[in-house]
CSV table of C-alpha atoms and ligand atoms in Angstrom, one decimal:
chain,number,residue,atom,x,y,z
C,1435,UNK,CA,119.7,90.9,106.5
C,1436,UNK,CA,117.7,89.2,103.7
C,1437,UNK,CA,118.5,92.1,101.4
C,1438,UNK,CA,122.2,91.8,102.1
C,1439,UNK,CA,122.2,88.0,101.7
C,1440,UNK,CA,120.4,88.3,98.3
C,1441,UNK,CA,122.7,91.2,97.1
C,1442,UNK,CA,125.8,89.2,98.2
C,1443,UNK,CA,124.7,86.2,96.1
C,1444,UNK,CA,123.5,88.2,93.1
C,1445,UNK,CA,126.6,90.4,92.8
C,1446,UNK,CA,129.3,87.8,93.7
C,1447,UNK,CA,130.2,88.7,97.2
C,1448,UNK,CA,129.1,85.6,99.2
C,1449,UNK,CA,127.7,82.2,98.2
C,1450,UNK,CA,126.5,79.4,100.4
C,1451,UNK,CA,129.1,76.7,100.6
C,1452,UNK,CA,128.5,73.6,98.5
C,1453,UNK,CA,125.3,75.1,97.3
C,1454,UNK,CA,124.8,72.5,94.5
C,1455,UNK,CA,124.7,69.8,97.1
C,1456,UNK,CA,122.1,71.6,99.2
C,1457,UNK,CA,124.6,73.7,101.2
C,1458,UNK,CA,126.7,73.1,104.3
C,1459,UNK,CA,125.3,74.5,107.5
C,1460,UNK,CA,126.7,77.8,108.4
C,1461,UNK,CA,129.6,77.7,105.9
C,1462,UNK,CA,130.0,80.5,103.3
C,1463,UNK,CA,132.2,81.0,100.3
C,1464,UNK,CA,133.5,84.4,99.4
C,1465,UNK,CA,132.9,85.1,95.6
C,1466,UNK,CA,135.0,87.4,93.4
C,1467,UNK,CA,133.9,90.6,95.0
C,1468,UNK,CA,133.7,89.2,98.5
C,1469,UNK,CA,137.3,88.0,98.5
C,1470,UNK,CA,138.5,91.5,97.3
C,1471,UNK,CA,136.5,93.1,100.1
C,1472,UNK,CA,137.8,90.7,102.7
C,1473,UNK,CA,141.4,91.0,101.5
C,1474,UNK,CA,141.1,94.8,101.7
C,1475,UNK,CA,139.8,94.7,105.3
C,1476,UNK,CA,142.8,92.4,106.3
C,1477,UNK,CA,145.2,94.6,104.3
C,1478,UNK,CA,144.3,97.9,106.0
C,1479,UNK,CA,144.2,96.1,109.4
C,1480,UNK,CA,147.7,94.7,108.8
C,1481,UNK,CA,149.0,98.0,107.5
C,1482,UNK,CA,147.6,100.1,110.3
C,1483,UNK,CA,148.5,97.8,113.2
C,1484,UNK,CA,151.5,95.8,112.1
C,1485,UNK,CA,153.3,97.7,109.3
C,1486,UNK,CA,152.9,101.2,110.7
C,1487,UNK,CA,153.5,100.7,114.4
C,1488,UNK,CA,157.1,100.3,115.7
C,1489,UNK,CA,155.8,98.3,118.7
C,1490,UNK,CA,154.1,95.6,116.7
C,1491,UNK,CA,155.2,92.5,114.7
C,1492,UNK,CA,153.2,89.9,112.8
C,1493,UNK,CA,152.9,86.1,113.0
C,1494,UNK,CA,151.3,83.3,111.0
C,1495,UNK,CA,151.1,80.2,113.3
C,1496,UNK,CA,149.7,76.9,112.2
C,1497,UNK,CA,146.1,75.9,112.7
C,1498,UNK,CA,146.9,72.4,114.1
C,1499,UNK,CA,148.9,72.7,117.3
C,1500,UNK,CA,150.1,70.4,120.0
C,1501,UNK,CA,147.0,69.1,121.9
C,1502,UNK,CA,148.5,70.1,125.2
C,1503,UNK,CA,148.1,73.8,124.1
C,1504,UNK,CA,144.4,73.4,124.5
C,1505,UNK,CA,144.7,71.7,127.9
C,1506,UNK,CA,146.9,74.5,129.1
C,1507,UNK,CA,144.7,77.3,127.7
C,1508,UNK,CA,141.7,75.9,129.4
C,1509,UNK,CA,139.8,75.2,126.2
C,1510,UNK,CA,139.6,71.4,126.8
C,1511,UNK,CA,137.9,71.9,130.1
C,1512,UNK,CA,136.1,75.3,129.8
C,1513,UNK,CA,135.4,76.0,126.1
C,1514,UNK,CA,131.8,74.8,126.3
C,1515,UNK,CA,128.3,76.0,125.8
C,1516,UNK,CA,125.3,74.5,127.5
C,1517,UNK,CA,123.2,72.6,125.0
C,1518,UNK,CA,119.5,71.4,125.2
C,1519,UNK,CA,117.7,69.0,122.8
C,1520,UNK,CA,114.0,68.9,121.8
C,1521,UNK,CA,112.6,65.5,122.6
C,1522,UNK,CA,110.1,65.8,119.8
C,1523,UNK,CA,111.8,67.4,116.7
C,1524,UNK,CA,115.4,66.7,118.0
C,1525,UNK,CA,116.6,70.2,117.2
C,1526,UNK,CA,119.4,71.5,119.4
C,1527,UNK,CA,119.7,74.9,121.0
C,1528,UNK,CA,122.1,76.8,123.2
C,1529,UNK,CA,120.4,76.8,126.6
C,1530,UNK,CA,121.5,80.4,127.3
C,1531,UNK,CA,120.2,81.7,124.0
C,1532,UNK,CA,117.0,79.7,123.7
C,1533,UNK,CA,114.8,82.7,124.6
C,1534,UNK,CA,116.5,85.0,122.2
C,1535,UNK,CA,114.5,83.8,119.2
C,1536,UNK,CA,110.7,84.0,118.5
C,1537,UNK,CA,108.9,80.9,119.7
C,1538,UNK,CA,106.1,78.8,118.4
C,1539,UNK,CA,103.1,78.4,120.8
C,1540,UNK,CA,99.9,76.3,120.5
C,1541,UNK,CA,97.6,78.5,122.7
C,1542,UNK,CA,95.1,76.6,124.9
C,1543,UNK,CA,93.1,79.8,125.4
C,1544,UNK,CA,92.4,80.0,121.6
C,1545,UNK,CA,91.5,76.3,121.0
C,1546,UNK,CA,95.1,75.4,120.4
C,1547,UNK,CA,95.8,78.0,117.6
C,1548,UNK,CA,99.4,78.3,116.6
C,1549,UNK,CA,101.2,81.6,117.1
C,1550,UNK,CA,104.8,82.8,116.7
C,1551,UNK,CA,105.6,85.0,119.7
C,1552,UNK,CA,108.4,87.6,119.8
C,1553,UNK,CA,111.6,86.5,121.6
C,1554,UNK,CA,111.3,86.6,125.4
C,1555,UNK,CA,107.7,87.7,125.4
C,1556,UNK,CA,104.7,85.9,126.9
C,1557,UNK,CA,101.6,84.8,124.8
C,1558,UNK,CA,99.3,87.8,124.7
C,1559,UNK,CA,96.2,85.5,124.9
C,1560,UNK,CA,97.0,83.1,127.7
C,1561,UNK,CA,100.0,84.9,129.3
C,1562,UNK,CA,102.1,81.8,129.3
C,1563,UNK,CA,105.9,81.9,128.8
C,1564,UNK,CA,107.9,79.5,126.7
C,1565,UNK,CA,108.7,76.2,128.3
C,1566,UNK,CA,108.7,73.8,125.3
C,1567,UNK,CA,110.8,73.8,122.1
C,1568,UNK,CA,110.8,77.2,120.5
C,1569,UNK,CA,110.9,75.7,117.0
C,1570,UNK,CA,108.2,73.1,117.0
C,1571,UNK,CA,106.2,74.3,120.1
C,1572,UNK,CA,105.5,70.7,121.1
C,1573,UNK,CA,108.5,68.9,122.6
C,1574,UNK,CA,110.0,69.3,126.0
C,1575,UNK,CA,113.7,70.3,126.2
C,1576,UNK,CA,116.3,68.2,127.9
C,1577,UNK,CA,118.3,69.5,130.9
C,1578,UNK,CA,121.4,71.5,129.7
C,1579,UNK,CA,124.5,69.5,129.0
C,1580,UNK,CA,128.0,71.0,128.4
C,1581,UNK,CA,129.2,70.7,124.8
C,1582,UNK,CA,132.8,71.5,123.9
C,1583,UNK,CA,133.0,73.7,120.8
C,1584,UNK,CA,136.4,72.6,119.6
C,1585,UNK,CA,136.5,70.5,116.4
C,1586,UNK,CA,138.4,67.3,117.0
C,1587,UNK,CA,140.7,65.8,114.4
C,1588,UNK,CA,143.5,63.2,114.1
C,1589,UNK,CA,147.1,63.8,113.2
C,1590,UNK,CA,148.5,61.1,111.0
C,1591,UNK,CA,146.9,58.0,109.5
C,1592,UNK,CA,145.7,56.3,112.6
C,1593,UNK,CA,142.5,57.5,114.3
C,1594,UNK,CA,143.4,56.8,117.9
C,1595,UNK,CA,143.3,58.9,121.1
C,1596,UNK,CA,147.1,59.4,121.0
C,1597,UNK,CA,146.8,61.3,117.7
C,1598,UNK,CA,143.8,63.4,118.7
C,1599,UNK,CA,144.1,67.1,118.2
C,1600,UNK,CA,141.9,70.1,117.5
C,1601,UNK,CA,141.4,72.8,114.9
C,1602,UNK,CA,142.3,76.0,116.7
C,1603,UNK,CA,139.2,77.8,118.1
C,1604,UNK,CA,141.2,81.1,118.3
C,1605,UNK,CA,144.4,82.3,116.8
C,1606,UNK,CA,145.6,83.7,120.1
C,1607,UNK,CA,147.3,80.6,121.4
C,1608,UNK,CA,149.7,80.5,118.4
C,1609,UNK,CA,151.0,83.9,119.7
C,1610,UNK,CA,151.3,82.8,123.3
C,1611,UNK,CA,153.3,79.7,122.6
C,1612,UNK,CA,155.6,81.8,120.3
C,1613,UNK,CA,156.1,84.6,122.9
C,1614,UNK,CA,159.7,83.7,123.6
C,1615,UNK,CA,160.6,83.0,119.9
C,1616,UNK,CA,159.3,86.4,118.9
C,1617,UNK,CA,160.7,88.4,121.8
C,1618,UNK,CA,164.2,86.8,121.4
C,1619,UNK,CA,164.4,86.8,117.6
C,1620,UNK,CA,163.1,90.4,117.2
C,1621,UNK,CA,164.8,91.7,120.4
C,1622,UNK,CA,161.6,93.2,121.7
C,1623,UNK,CA,161.2,95.4,124.8
C,1624,UNK,CA,157.9,95.7,126.6
C,1625,UNK,CA,155.4,96.9,125.7
C,1626,UNK,CA,155.1,95.2,122.3
C,1627,UNK,CA,152.4,93.4,120.4
C,1628,UNK,CA,152.1,90.5,118.0
C,1629,UNK,CA,149.3,90.5,115.4
C,1630,UNK,CA,147.9,87.6,113.5
C,1631,UNK,CA,145.2,87.0,110.9
C,1632,UNK,CA,143.9,83.5,110.4
C,1633,UNK,CA,141.2,80.9,110.4
C,1634,UNK,CA,139.5,79.6,113.6
C,1635,UNK,CA,136.9,76.9,114.0
C,1636,UNK,CA,134.1,76.4,116.5
C,1637,UNK,CA,131.5,73.8,116.4
C,1638,UNK,CA,128.8,76.3,117.3
C,1639,UNK,CA,125.5,74.8,118.5
C,1640,UNK,CA,123.4,77.5,116.9
C,1641,UNK,CA,125.3,79.1,114.0
C,1642,UNK,CA,123.4,81.5,111.8
C,1643,UNK,CA,122.5,85.0,110.8
C,1644,UNK,CA,124.5,84.7,107.6
C,1645,UNK,CA,128.3,85.2,108.2
C,1646,UNK,CA,127.7,86.6,111.8
C,1647,UNK,CA,128.1,83.2,113.5
C,1648,UNK,CA,129.7,80.4,111.5
C,1649,UNK,CA,131.7,77.3,112.3
C,1650,UNK,CA,134.7,78.3,110.2
C,1651,UNK,CA,135.7,82.0,110.4
C,1652,UNK,CA,138.7,84.3,110.4
C,1653,UNK,CA,140.1,86.4,113.2
C,1654,UNK,CA,142.4,89.4,113.3
C,1655,UNK,CA,144.0,89.2,116.8
C,1656,UNK,CA,146.6,91.2,118.7
C,1657,UNK,CA,148.3,90.1,121.9
C,1658,UNK,CA,149.9,93.2,123.4
C,1659,UNK,CA,152.4,92.4,126.1
C,1660,UNK,CA,152.9,94.9,128.9
C,1661,UNK,CA,155.0,95.0,132.0
C,1662,UNK,CA,152.5,94.7,134.9
C,1663,UNK,CA,155.0,96.5,137.3
C,1664,UNK,CA,155.1,99.6,135.1
C,1665,UNK,CA,152.8,102.6,135.5
C,1666,UNK,CA,151.8,104.9,132.6
C,1667,UNK,CA,150.2,108.2,133.3
C,1668,UNK,CA,149.5,107.2,136.9
C,1669,UNK,CA,147.8,103.9,136.0
C,1670,UNK,CA,149.0,100.3,136.0
C,1671,UNK,CA,150.4,99.6,132.5
C,1672,UNK,CA,147.9,96.9,131.7
C,1673,UNK,CA,144.9,99.2,132.6
C,1674,UNK,CA,146.4,102.1,130.6
C,1675,UNK,CA,147.0,100.0,127.5
C,1676,UNK,CA,143.6,98.3,127.8
C,1677,UNK,CA,141.9,101.8,127.6
C,1678,UNK,CA,144.2,102.8,124.7
C,1679,UNK,CA,143.3,99.7,122.7
C,1680,UNK,CA,139.6,100.2,123.3
C,1681,UNK,CA,139.7,103.7,122.0
C,1682,UNK,CA,141.9,102.7,119.1
C,1683,UNK,CA,139.6,99.9,118.1
C,1684,UNK,CA,136.5,102.1,118.1
C,1685,UNK,CA,138.3,104.7,116.0
C,1686,UNK,CA,139.6,102.1,113.5
C,1687,UNK,CA,136.1,101.0,112.6
C,1688,UNK,CA,134.9,104.5,112.3
C,1689,UNK,CA,137.8,105.4,110.1
C,1690,UNK,CA,136.8,102.8,107.6
C,1691,UNK,CA,133.2,103.9,107.5
C,1692,UNK,CA,131.1,102.5,110.4
C,1693,UNK,CA,128.9,105.3,111.6
C,1694,UNK,CA,129.4,106.4,115.2
C,1695,UNK,CA,125.7,105.9,116.0
C,1696,UNK,CA,126.0,102.2,115.0
C,1697,UNK,CA,128.9,101.5,117.4
C,1698,UNK,CA,128.9,101.2,121.2
C,1699,UNK,CA,131.0,99.7,124.0
C,1700,UNK,CA,129.7,97.0,126.3
C,1701,UNK,CA,131.6,96.1,129.5
C,1702,UNK,CA,131.4,92.4,130.5
C,1703,UNK,CA,129.7,91.9,133.9
C,1704,UNK,CA,131.9,90.1,136.5
C,1705,UNK,CA,129.9,86.9,136.1
C,1706,UNK,CA,130.3,86.7,132.3
C,1707,UNK,CA,134.1,87.4,132.2
C,1708,UNK,CA,136.1,84.5,130.6
C,1709,UNK,CA,138.2,82.5,133.1
C,1710,UNK,CA,141.3,84.3,132.1
C,1711,UNK,CA,140.0,87.9,132.0
C,1712,UNK,CA,140.5,90.8,134.5
C,1713,UNK,CA,138.3,93.0,132.3
C,1714,UNK,CA,136.7,92.7,128.9
C,1715,UNK,CA,134.9,95.3,126.8
C,1716,UNK,CA,133.1,94.4,123.6
C,1717,UNK,CA,132.7,96.7,120.6
C,1718,UNK,CA,129.2,96.2,119.6
C,1719,UNK,CA,127.7,97.1,116.2
C,1720,UNK,CA,124.0,97.7,115.3
C,1721,UNK,CA,123.8,94.7,112.9
C,1722,UNK,CA,120.5,94.0,111.0
C,1723,UNK,CA,119.9,91.4,113.8
C,1724,UNK,CA,120.3,94.1,116.5
C,1725,UNK,CA,123.2,95.2,118.7
C,1726,UNK,CA,125.8,92.4,118.8
C,1727,UNK,CA,129.5,91.8,119.4
C,1728,UNK,CA,131.8,92.9,116.6
C,1729,UNK,CA,135.0,92.5,118.6
C,1730,UNK,CA,136.3,92.0,122.1
C,1731,UNK,CA,139.2,93.7,123.9
C,1732,UNK,CA,140.2,91.7,126.9
C,1733,UNK,CA,142.8,92.1,129.7
C,1734,UNK,CA,144.0,88.4,129.8
C,1735,UNK,CA,146.5,89.2,132.6
C,1736,UNK,CA,149.4,86.7,132.8
C,1737,UNK,CA,147.1,83.7,132.7
C,1738,UNK,CA,148.1,82.3,129.3
C,1739,UNK,CA,151.9,82.7,129.6
C,1740,UNK,CA,151.8,81.2,133.1
C,1741,UNK,CA,149.7,78.3,132.0
C,1742,UNK,CA,151.9,77.5,129.0
C,1743,UNK,CA,155.0,77.8,131.2
C,1744,UNK,CA,153.5,75.3,133.6
C,1745,UNK,CA,152.4,72.8,131.1
C,1746,UNK,CA,155.5,73.0,128.8
C,1747,UNK,CA,158.1,73.4,131.6
C,1748,UNK,CA,159.6,76.4,129.6
C,1749,UNK,CA,160.0,79.8,131.2
C,1750,UNK,CA,157.9,82.4,129.4
C,1751,UNK,CA,159.2,85.5,131.2
C,1752,UNK,CA,160.7,88.8,130.3
C,1753,UNK,CA,163.8,90.2,132.0
C,1754,UNK,CA,163.1,93.7,133.3
C,1755,UNK,CA,166.5,95.4,133.0
C,1756,UNK,CA,165.6,98.3,135.3
C,1757,UNK,CA,164.4,96.1,138.2
C,1758,UNK,CA,166.8,93.3,137.4
C,1759,UNK,CA,164.1,90.7,137.7
C,1760,UNK,CA,162.0,88.3,135.5
C,1761,UNK,CA,158.4,89.2,135.1
C,1762,UNK,CA,155.5,87.4,133.3
C,1763,UNK,CA,154.0,90.0,131.0
C,1764,UNK,CA,150.3,90.9,131.1
C,1765,UNK,CA,148.4,90.7,127.8
C,1766,UNK,CA,145.8,93.0,126.3
C,1767,UNK,CA,144.0,91.3,123.5
C,1768,UNK,CA,142.0,93.2,120.8
C,1769,UNK,CA,140.3,90.4,118.9
C,1770,UNK,CA,138.1,91.0,115.9
C,1771,UNK,CA,136.3,88.6,113.5
C,1772,UNK,CA,137.1,89.3,109.8
C,1773,UNK,CA,133.7,88.0,108.7
C,1774,UNK,CA,131.8,90.0,111.3
C,1775,UNK,CA,133.8,93.1,110.3
C,1776,UNK,CA,132.9,92.5,106.7
C,1777,UNK,CA,129.2,92.1,107.6
C,1778,UNK,CA,129.3,95.4,109.5
C,1779,UNK,CA,131.0,97.3,106.7
C,1780,UNK,CA,128.5,95.8,104.2
C,1781,UNK,CA,125.5,96.7,106.3
C,1782,UNK,CA,126.7,100.2,107.0
C,1783,UNK,CA,127.6,100.9,103.4
C,1784,UNK,CA,124.2,99.7,102.0
C,1785,UNK,CA,121.9,102.6,101.0
C,1786,UNK,CA,118.8,102.9,98.9
C,1787,UNK,CA,118.0,106.3,97.5
C,1788,UNK,CA,115.8,107.8,94.8
C,1789,UNK,CA,117.5,109.4,91.8
C,1790,UNK,CA,115.3,111.1,89.2
C,1791,UNK,CA,112.4,108.9,90.2
C,1792,UNK,CA,114.3,105.7,90.2
C,1793,UNK,CA,115.6,103.6,93.0
C,1794,UNK,CA,119.4,103.6,93.3
C,1795,UNK,CA,121.1,101.0,95.5
C,1796,UNK,CA,124.6,102.0,96.5
C,1797,UNK,CA,127.3,100.5,98.7
C,1798,UNK,CA,129.1,103.5,100.1
C,1799,UNK,CA,132.3,101.6,100.9
C,1800,UNK,CA,135.3,103.5,102.1
C,1801,UNK,CA,137.5,103.6,98.9
C,1802,UNK,CA,140.2,101.5,100.6
C,1803,UNK,CA,137.7,98.7,101.2
C,1804,UNK,CA,135.7,98.8,97.9
C,1805,UNK,CA,136.3,95.6,96.1
C,1806,UNK,CA,136.7,97.3,92.7
C,1807,UNK,CA,138.2,100.8,92.7
C,1808,UNK,CA,137.6,101.9,89.1
C,1809,UNK,CA,135.3,100.6,86.3
C,1810,UNK,CA,136.2,101.6,82.8
C,1811,UNK,CA,133.2,101.8,80.5
C,1812,UNK,CA,133.2,102.5,76.8
C,1813,UNK,CA,130.3,104.7,75.7
C,1814,UNK,CA,130.2,103.2,72.2
C,1815,UNK,CA,131.2,99.6,71.9
C,1816,UNK,CA,130.8,99.5,68.2
C,1817,UNK,CA,133.7,101.9,67.8
C,1818,UNK,CA,137.0,99.9,67.9
C,1819,UNK,CA,139.1,102.9,68.9
C,1820,UNK,CA,136.8,103.6,71.9
C,1821,UNK,CA,136.9,100.0,73.0
C,1822,UNK,CA,140.7,99.8,72.5
C,1823,UNK,CA,141.3,103.0,74.5
C,1824,UNK,CA,139.1,101.7,77.3
C,1825,UNK,CA,141.0,98.4,77.5
C,1826,UNK,CA,144.3,100.3,77.5
C,1827,UNK,CA,143.2,102.5,80.4
C,1828,UNK,CA,142.0,99.4,82.4
C,1829,UNK,CA,145.4,97.7,81.8
C,1830,UNK,CA,147.3,100.8,83.0
C,1831,UNK,CA,145.2,101.3,86.1
C,1832,UNK,CA,145.1,97.6,86.9
C,1833,UNK,CA,148.9,97.8,87.6
C,1834,UNK,CA,147.9,99.6,90.8
C,1835,UNK,CA,144.3,98.7,91.7
C,1836,UNK,CA,141.5,96.3,91.0
C,1837,UNK,CA,139.9,97.7,87.9
C,1838,UNK,CA,137.2,96.2,85.7
C,1839,UNK,CA,136.1,96.8,82.1
C,1840,UNK,CA,132.4,96.5,81.2
C,1841,UNK,CA,130.5,97.1,78.0
C,1842,UNK,CA,127.5,94.8,78.5
C,1843,UNK,CA,124.8,97.4,78.9
C,1844,UNK,CA,123.9,101.0,78.3
C,1845,UNK,CA,125.8,103.5,80.4
C,1846,UNK,CA,123.0,104.3,82.9
C,1847,UNK,CA,122.7,100.6,83.7
C,1848,UNK,CA,126.5,100.2,83.9
C,1849,UNK,CA,126.7,103.0,86.5
C,1850,UNK,CA,123.9,101.4,88.6
C,1851,UNK,CA,125.7,98.1,88.5
C,1852,UNK,CA,128.9,99.7,89.8
C,1853,UNK,CA,127.0,101.7,92.5
C,1854,UNK,CA,125.5,98.4,93.7
C,1855,UNK,CA,128.9,96.9,94.4
C,1856,UNK,CA,130.4,100.1,95.8
C,1857,UNK,CA,132.9,101.0,93.0
C,1858,UNK,CA,133.9,104.6,94.0
C,1859,UNK,CA,134.8,105.8,90.4
C,1860,UNK,CA,133.8,105.0,86.8
C,1861,UNK,CA,135.7,106.2,83.8
C,1862,UNK,CA,133.9,106.6,80.5
C,1863,UNK,CA,135.5,106.7,77.1
C,1864,UNK,CA,133.5,108.4,74.4
C,1865,UNK,CA,133.9,109.6,70.8
C,1866,UNK,CA,135.4,112.9,71.9
C,1867,UNK,CA,138.2,111.0,73.6
C,1868,UNK,CA,139.4,109.4,70.4
C,1869,UNK,CA,138.0,111.9,67.8
C,1870,UNK,CA,135.8,111.3,64.8
C,1871,UNK,CA,137.7,111.6,61.5
C,1872,UNK,CA,134.5,111.2,59.4
C,1873,UNK,CA,133.2,114.4,61.0
C,1874,UNK,CA,136.6,116.1,61.1
C,1875,UNK,CA,136.6,116.1,64.9
C,1876,UNK,CA,140.0,115.7,66.5
C,1877,UNK,CA,140.6,113.6,69.7
C,1878,UNK,CA,140.7,115.5,73.0
C,1879,UNK,CA,142.5,112.6,74.8
C,1880,UNK,CA,140.2,113.1,77.8
C,1881,UNK,CA,137.8,110.8,79.7
C,1882,UNK,CA,135.0,111.4,82.1
C,1883,UNK,CA,135.4,110.3,85.7
C,1884,UNK,CA,132.1,109.8,87.6
C,1885,UNK,CA,132.1,109.9,91.4
C,1886,UNK,CA,129.8,107.2,93.1
C,1887,UNK,CA,128.7,109.3,96.0
C,1888,UNK,CA,127.9,112.7,94.4
C,1889,UNK,CA,127.3,111.3,90.9
C,1890,UNK,CA,129.2,114.4,89.7
C,1891,UNK,CA,131.5,114.1,86.7
C,1892,UNK,CA,134.9,115.6,85.7
C,1893,UNK,CA,136.7,115.5,82.4
C,1894,UNK,CA,140.3,114.7,82.7
C,1895,UNK,CA,143.3,113.9,80.4
C,1896,UNK,CA,144.0,110.2,80.1
C,1897,UNK,CA,147.6,110.6,81.1
C,1898,UNK,CA,146.7,112.1,84.4
C,1899,UNK,CA,144.5,109.2,85.5
C,1900,UNK,CA,147.1,107.3,87.6
C,1901,UNK,CA,147.9,110.4,89.6
C,1902,UNK,CA,144.3,111.4,89.9
C,1903,UNK,CA,143.3,108.0,91.3
C,1904,UNK,CA,146.3,107.8,93.5
C,1905,UNK,CA,145.1,111.1,95.1
C,1906,UNK,CA,141.4,110.0,95.2
C,1907,UNK,CA,142.1,106.5,96.5
C,1908,UNK,CA,144.4,107.6,99.3
C,1909,UNK,CA,142.1,110.1,100.9
C,1910,UNK,CA,141.8,113.0,98.5
C,1911,UNK,CA,138.4,114.7,98.3
C,1912,UNK,CA,136.5,114.4,95.1
C,1913,UNK,CA,135.5,118.1,95.2
C,1914,UNK,CA,139.1,119.2,95.4
C,1915,UNK,CA,140.3,116.9,92.6
C,1916,UNK,CA,137.3,117.7,90.4
C,1917,UNK,CA,137.8,121.4,90.8
C,1918,UNK,CA,141.3,121.1,89.3
C,1919,UNK,CA,139.7,120.1,86.0
C,1920,UNK,CA,136.9,122.7,85.7
S,3389,GAP,N1,141.0,85.2,121.5
S,3389,GAP,C1,139.8,85.7,122.0
S,3389,GAP,C2,138.6,85.3,121.3
S,3389,GAP,O1,138.6,84.4,120.4
S,3389,GAP,P1,136.0,85.7,121.1
S,3389,GAP,O2,135.2,86.9,121.6
S,3389,GAP,O3,135.6,84.4,121.3
S,3389,GAP,O4,137.5,86.0,121.7
S,3389,GAP,C3,136.7,87.2,119.0
S,3389,GAP,O5,136.2,86.0,119.5
S,3389,GAP,C4,136.0,87.6,117.8
S,3389,GAP,O6,135.9,86.6,116.8
S,3389,GAP,C5,134.5,87.9,118.1
S,3389,GAP,O7,134.3,89.3,118.6
S,3389,GAP,C6,133.9,87.8,116.7
S,3389,GAP,O8,134.1,88.9,115.9
S,3389,GAP,C7,134.7,86.6,116.1
S,3389,GAP,N2,134.0,85.4,116.3
S,3389,GAP,C8,133.9,84.6,117.3
S,3389,GAP,N3,133.2,83.5,117.1
S,3389,GAP,C9,132.7,83.6,115.8
S,3389,GAP,C10,131.9,82.8,115.0
S,3389,GAP,N4,131.4,81.6,115.4
S,3389,GAP,N5,131.6,83.2,113.7
S,3389,GAP,C11,132.1,84.4,113.3
S,3389,GAP,N6,132.9,85.2,114.0
S,3389,GAP,C12,133.2,84.8,115.3
């Protein structure tokens, strides 16, 4: 994780928020390359799930909602974590996670020597287990108290209870309260889904692990409405669609580069299911901190629509033409964190390898996710015509993709820089491209494309570049494209 944090800062992916003021706990800013990567993740998600599917539509609901939304959803009463405080150092911990970090112990069996003991393990000298504060090793912890994770705020200029509202802790509720608006305006028949990408806020007690758990984050959520009276392939429709969405979600992450061996499914036990869920399965990823939740896929039943109907007094039902009756749809909810997805793609892409005796750091991003698609590099920056040609190529390609120009180092160094940020292709312009009249050499009008993963090169005519990159960046294999130019 330290390697990723340091690379992210050094190469403009992610900076600590308000760093010049000492930083804001658990808030992060996406730099020039980070914002490209994040946009690319959101773009492919939207394209694959909203744009390409006939059964899906999109939504962008507001972050501030009517406060009753959060009463109806159960968040005011149930969206809590148990919190304990250290009476000595005053640090706060989530009571249910306190044994998931290494703990400090002053061991009586070794004259009070201080040890840091791995999470959940007893002291190997005295056999004691943790009872005191894991951080300072001295203070007792208070009894757990429930702490609501929603950020409170006030609508309007007067800070009074009547104007109290919350920053949304999930994007989902914006979809539920708009169920009827979407179904009517878009004339939807079940099953259909509504997808949304947006910010969510949770006042986490113990945020941390870089962008894994933060207080402000983004979600990509789908609420997929099904008719609970239907059966599909012999199964109740909600159970059938739940299985489909679990399989789809796993396949999606693999499609954009997460290795199969780093992904697994985890079923929620009955006693950990959220109050609204009939069944939930998490997609877990092997993060640098160990196996942890990347996304959840829940069967929320008809809980949310029924709650909002009850609290608002508005019917949130669907008229089943076949059975001539109103039904409250069930909801399957594939819910992923954008920041967590970004961390997983970053971790999976990171590789160190040895090339001709030197270390090469390379981010093997899927081309659609790579922040920069092509870097144009002049081999001789003293030659005006080489530089001019390189700038012209960048401008042409930049109409379609994020493309950079760089002439601030020797070519070997420039390649390494692009490898380290995951740029799939570099284009070099040299003297042969533009010709050398002093030596009587004519221009060949060709440039060299270098492939990040194989480091192989191919020489191609400048005017074919847009077509070549269209092919390469939309799934074309390097070997097939390169062989056309041999
Ligand atoms: N609407 C359902 C819902 O919000 P969740 O499991 O609480 O379910 C869904 O959140 C996803 O949002 C998680 O799988 C995770 O990827 C992301 N997420 C949740 N809390 C987060 C946090 N504090 N920081 C970053 N991502 C978070």
